[in-house]
N, CA and C atoms as an extended XYZ file, in Angstrom:
231
Properties=species:S:1:pos:R:3:atomname:S:1:resname:S:1:resid:I:1 pbc="F F F"
N         0.881       -1.141        0.019 N   UNK     1
C        -0.031       -0.035       -0.030 CA  UNK     1
C         0.927        1.277       -0.038 C   UNK     1
N         0.454        2.227       -0.817 N   UNK     2
C         1.322        3.506       -0.860 CA  UNK     2
C         1.290        4.214        0.486 C   UNK     2
N         2.402        4.893        0.801 N   UNK     3
C         2.383        5.713        2.046 CA  UNK     3
C         1.613        6.947        1.886 C   UNK     3
N         1.195        7.286        0.663 N   UNK     4
C         0.398        8.547        0.427 CA  UNK     4
C        -1.061        8.248        0.398 C   UNK     4
N        -1.722        9.091        1.141 N   UNK     5
C        -3.330        9.013        1.094 CA  UNK     5
C        -3.843        9.485       -0.235 C   UNK     5
N        -3.101       10.322       -0.904 N   UNK     6
C        -3.608       10.959       -2.170 CA  UNK     6
C        -2.323       11.433       -2.974 C   UNK     6
N        -2.544       11.554       -4.235 N   UNK     7
C        -1.548       12.060       -5.106 CA  UNK     7
C        -2.135       13.055       -6.090 C   UNK     7
N        -1.254       14.072       -6.446 N   UNK     8
C        -1.713       15.009       -7.455 CA  UNK     8
C        -0.666       15.428       -8.288 C   UNK     8
N        -0.846       15.500       -9.607 N   UNK     9
C         0.296       15.801      -10.549 CA  UNK     9
C        -0.198       17.253      -11.075 C   UNK     9
N         0.346       18.283      -10.601 N   UNK    10
C         0.033       19.737      -10.833 CA  UNK    10
C        -0.118       19.948      -12.326 C   UNK    10
N         0.703       19.478      -13.351 N   UNK    11
C         0.537       19.878      -14.727 CA  UNK    11
C        -0.742       19.288      -15.218 C   UNK    11
N        -1.361       18.418      -14.679 N   UNK    12
C        -2.666       17.943      -15.204 CA  UNK    12
C        -3.773       19.067      -15.099 C   UNK    12
N        -3.562       20.017      -14.292 N   UNK    13
C        -4.498       21.085      -14.091 CA  UNK    13
C        -4.109       22.339      -14.879 C   UNK    13
N        -5.130       23.093      -15.124 N   UNK    14
C        -4.812       24.445      -15.714 CA  UNK    14
C        -4.078       25.348      -14.697 C   UNK    14
N        -3.174       26.169      -15.040 N   UNK    15
C        -2.436       26.922      -14.130 CA  UNK    15
C        -3.274       27.608      -12.969 C   UNK    15
N        -4.442       28.144      -13.504 N   UNK    16
C        -5.255       28.862      -12.537 CA  UNK    16
C        -5.997       28.026      -11.543 C   UNK    16
N        -6.054       26.747      -11.760 N   UNK    17
C        -6.760       25.727      -11.063 CA  UNK    17
C        -5.931       25.031      -10.113 C   UNK    17
N        -4.498       25.063      -10.341 N   UNK    18
C        -3.636       24.163       -9.701 CA  UNK    18
C        -3.600       24.345       -8.166 C   UNK    18
N        -3.377       25.540       -7.681 N   UNK    19
C        -3.324       25.746       -6.271 CA  UNK    19
C        -4.614       25.403       -5.568 C   UNK    19
N        -5.732       25.844       -6.096 N   UNK    20
C        -7.121       25.532       -5.447 CA  UNK    20
C        -7.314       24.008       -5.354 C   UNK    20
N        -6.875       23.273       -6.446 N   UNK    21
C        -6.988       21.789       -6.423 CA  UNK    21
C        -6.212       21.188       -5.441 C   UNK    21
N        -4.894       21.633       -5.273 N   UNK    22
C        -3.982       21.107       -4.229 CA  UNK    22
C        -4.516       21.387       -2.850 C   UNK    22
N        -4.977       22.574       -2.594 N   UNK    23
C        -5.551       22.955       -1.264 CA  UNK    23
C        -6.825       22.110       -0.944 C   UNK    23
N        -7.662       21.899       -1.912 N   UNK    24
C        -8.734       21.060       -1.711 CA  UNK    24
C        -8.446       19.727       -1.338 C   UNK    24
N        -7.366       19.121       -2.028 N   UNK    25
C        -6.918       17.674       -1.706 CA  UNK    25
C        -6.393       17.701       -0.348 C   UNK    25
N        -5.519       18.755        0.006 N   UNK    26
C        -4.909       18.739        1.341 CA  UNK    26
C        -5.931       18.800        2.371 C   UNK    26
N        -6.961       19.651        2.209 N   UNK    27
C        -8.038       19.889        3.198 CA  UNK    27
C        -8.855       18.649        3.355 C   UNK    27
N        -8.800       17.771        2.501 N   UNK    28
C        -9.559       16.427        2.561 CA  UNK    28
C        -8.830       15.407        3.342 C   UNK    28
N        -7.430       15.568        3.561 N   UNK    29
C        -6.734       14.644        4.388 CA  UNK    29
C        -7.094       14.629        5.831 C   UNK    29
N        -6.890       13.537        6.441 N   UNK    30
C        -7.058       13.398        7.875 CA  UNK    30
C        -5.703       13.743        8.527 C   UNK    30
N        -5.708       14.206        9.775 N   UNK    31
C        -4.480       14.455       10.497 CA  UNK    31
C        -3.563       13.232       10.459 C   UNK    31
N        -2.243       13.449       10.039 N   UNK    32
C        -1.369       12.369        9.959 CA  UNK    32
C        -1.155       11.809        8.535 C   UNK    32
N        -2.047       12.075        7.622 N   UNK    33
C        -2.051       11.602        6.333 CA  UNK    33
C        -1.102       12.536        5.489 C   UNK    33
N        -0.570       11.959        4.404 N   UNK    34
C         0.391       12.573        3.557 CA  UNK    34
C        -0.085       12.398        2.060 C   UNK    34
N         0.069       13.582        1.416 N   UNK    35
C        -0.252       13.591       -0.040 CA  UNK    35
C         1.069       13.749       -0.809 C   UNK    35
N         1.189       13.253       -1.960 N   UNK    36
C         2.369       13.503       -2.848 CA  UNK    36
C         1.981       14.417       -4.007 C   UNK    36
N         2.744       15.486       -4.050 N   UNK    37
C         2.607       16.422       -5.114 CA  UNK    37
C         3.686       16.150       -6.159 C   UNK    37
N         3.343       16.131       -7.431 N   UNK    38
C         4.417       16.098       -8.399 CA  UNK    38
C         4.224       17.307       -9.349 C   UNK    38
N         5.349       17.875       -9.820 N   UNK    39
C         5.268       19.088      -10.596 CA  UNK    39
C         6.463       19.143      -11.515 C   UNK    39
N         6.302       20.000      -12.585 N   UNK    40
C         7.387       20.127      -13.523 CA  UNK    40
C         8.350       21.269      -13.166 C   UNK    40
N         8.199       21.886      -11.996 N   UNK    41
C         9.049       22.965      -11.665 CA  UNK    41
C         8.972       22.983      -10.044 C   UNK    41
N         9.944       23.740       -9.385 N   UNK    42
C         9.939       23.795       -7.999 CA  UNK    42
C         8.625       24.465       -7.518 C   UNK    42
N         7.958       23.768       -6.658 N   UNK    43
C         6.615       24.407       -6.254 CA  UNK    43
C         6.817       25.395       -5.089 C   UNK    43
N         7.976       26.182       -5.079 N   UNK    44
C         8.223       27.053       -3.908 CA  UNK    44
C         7.096       28.093       -3.676 C   UNK    44
N         6.441       28.709       -4.700 N   UNK    45
C         5.416       29.650       -4.384 CA  UNK    45
C         4.237       29.004       -3.750 C   UNK    45
N         3.939       27.683       -3.951 N   UNK    46
C         2.972       26.984       -3.247 CA  UNK    46
C         3.284       26.777       -1.830 C   UNK    46
N         4.584       26.514       -1.599 N   UNK    47
C         4.987       26.335       -0.203 CA  UNK    47
C         4.796       27.635        0.583 C   UNK    47
N         5.177       28.711       -0.028 N   UNK    48
C         4.899       30.037        0.607 CA  UNK    48
C         3.439       30.255        0.918 C   UNK    48
N         2.539       29.878       -0.140 N   UNK    49
C         1.087       30.055        0.167 CA  UNK    49
C         0.716       29.097        1.316 C   UNK    49
N         1.213       27.865        1.380 N   UNK    50
C         0.843       26.992        2.506 CA  UNK    50
C         1.295       27.652        3.877 C   UNK    50
N         2.375       28.269        3.845 N   UNK    51
C         2.907       28.850        5.112 CA  UNK    51
C         2.091       30.019        5.527 C   UNK    51
N         1.397       30.695        4.579 N   UNK    52
C         0.456       31.783        4.977 CA  UNK    52
C        -0.905       31.214        5.235 C   UNK    52
N        -1.471       30.418        4.457 N   UNK    53
C        -2.865       29.951        4.485 CA  UNK    53
C        -3.017       28.792        5.377 C   UNK    53
N        -2.054       27.966        5.716 N   UNK    54
C        -2.217       26.779        6.470 CA  UNK    54
C        -1.129       26.719        7.505 C   UNK    54
N        -0.789       27.875        8.108 N   UNK    55
C         0.261       28.035        9.060 CA  UNK    55
C         0.232       26.894       10.135 C   UNK    55
N         1.283       26.185       10.451 N   UNK    56
C         1.398       25.244       11.383 CA  UNK    56
C         0.418       23.982       11.232 C   UNK    56
N        -0.001       23.815        9.984 N   UNK    57
C        -0.976       22.631        9.782 CA  UNK    57
C        -0.384       21.686        8.802 C   UNK    57
N         0.876       21.837        8.340 N   UNK    58
C         1.376       20.973        7.341 CA  UNK    58
C         2.828       20.675        7.510 C   UNK    58
N         3.344       19.569        6.943 N   UNK    59
C         4.763       19.273        6.823 CA  UNK    59
C         5.057       19.347        5.337 C   UNK    59
N         6.247       19.671        4.919 N   UNK    60
C         6.796       19.733        3.496 CA  UNK    60
C         8.074       19.073        3.375 C   UNK    60
N         8.129       17.990        2.729 N   UNK    61
C         9.364       17.267        2.403 CA  UNK    61
C         9.634       17.055        1.068 C   UNK    61
N        10.722       17.638        0.369 N   UNK    62
C        11.090       17.322       -0.866 CA  UNK    62
C        11.565       15.852       -1.046 C   UNK    62
N        10.953       15.088       -2.028 N   UNK    63
C        11.397       13.753       -2.204 CA  UNK    63
C        12.273       13.689       -3.429 C   UNK    63
N        12.121       14.582       -4.394 N   UNK    64
C        12.909       14.679       -5.609 CA  UNK    64
C        12.932       16.285       -6.075 C   UNK    64
N        13.978       16.698       -6.370 N   UNK    65
C        14.179       18.013       -6.685 CA  UNK    65
C        14.743       18.323       -8.087 C   UNK    65
N        13.994       17.957       -9.104 N   UNK    66
C        14.322       18.257      -10.499 CA  UNK    66
C        15.554       17.450      -11.122 C   UNK    66
N        15.935       17.807      -12.220 N   UNK    67
C        15.515       19.026      -12.959 CA  UNK    67
C        14.148       18.878      -13.720 C   UNK    67
N        13.674       17.652      -13.906 N   UNK    68
C        12.508       17.508      -14.735 CA  UNK    68
C        11.205       17.329      -13.871 C   UNK    68
N        11.305       16.656      -12.744 N   UNK    69
C        10.276       16.310      -11.926 CA  UNK    69
C        10.556       16.734      -10.498 C   UNK    69
N         9.607       17.404       -9.858 N   UNK    70
C         9.822       17.633       -8.366 CA  UNK    70
C         8.702       16.887       -7.778 C   UNK    70
N         9.052       16.199       -6.675 N   UNK    71
C         8.057       15.518       -5.864 CA  UNK    71
C         8.195       15.935       -4.453 C   UNK    71
N         6.973       16.194       -3.767 N   UNK    72
C         6.943       16.772       -2.364 CA  UNK    72
C         5.858       15.992       -1.682 C   UNK    72
N         6.256       15.550       -0.438 N   UNK    73
C         5.297       14.899        0.383 CA  UNK    73
C         4.841       16.075        1.334 C   UNK    73
N         3.463       16.313        1.200 N   UNK    74
C         2.889       17.295        2.035 CA  UNK    74
C         1.833       16.599        2.968 C   UNK    74
N         2.238       16.643        4.467 N   UNK    75
C         1.566       15.992        5.399 CA  UNK    75
C         0.590       16.948        6.112 C   UNK    75
N        -0.406       16.301        6.679 N   UNK    76
C        -1.312       17.207        7.492 CA  UNK    76
C        -1.218       16.875        8.912 C   UNK    76
N        -0.902       17.902        9.697 N   UNK    77
C        -0.556       17.771       11.166 CA  UNK    77
C        -1.787       17.463       11.985 C   UNK    77
């Protein structure tokens, strides 16, 4: 079984829909669950948005850092 409760591949979404979709998925997690985000660039702006909008509610661990694919485990506290 996967260690991830959910996975999302950001390039599957239109740019304007990406962050809302990621936040919806994160918000659906139970405490202690982890989602995997894959992206075609460093999702640093998303990380900043998490720090502002979900302060102290998440963990952020890079699993892979490019150059073609970035993978991040985002956990819900």
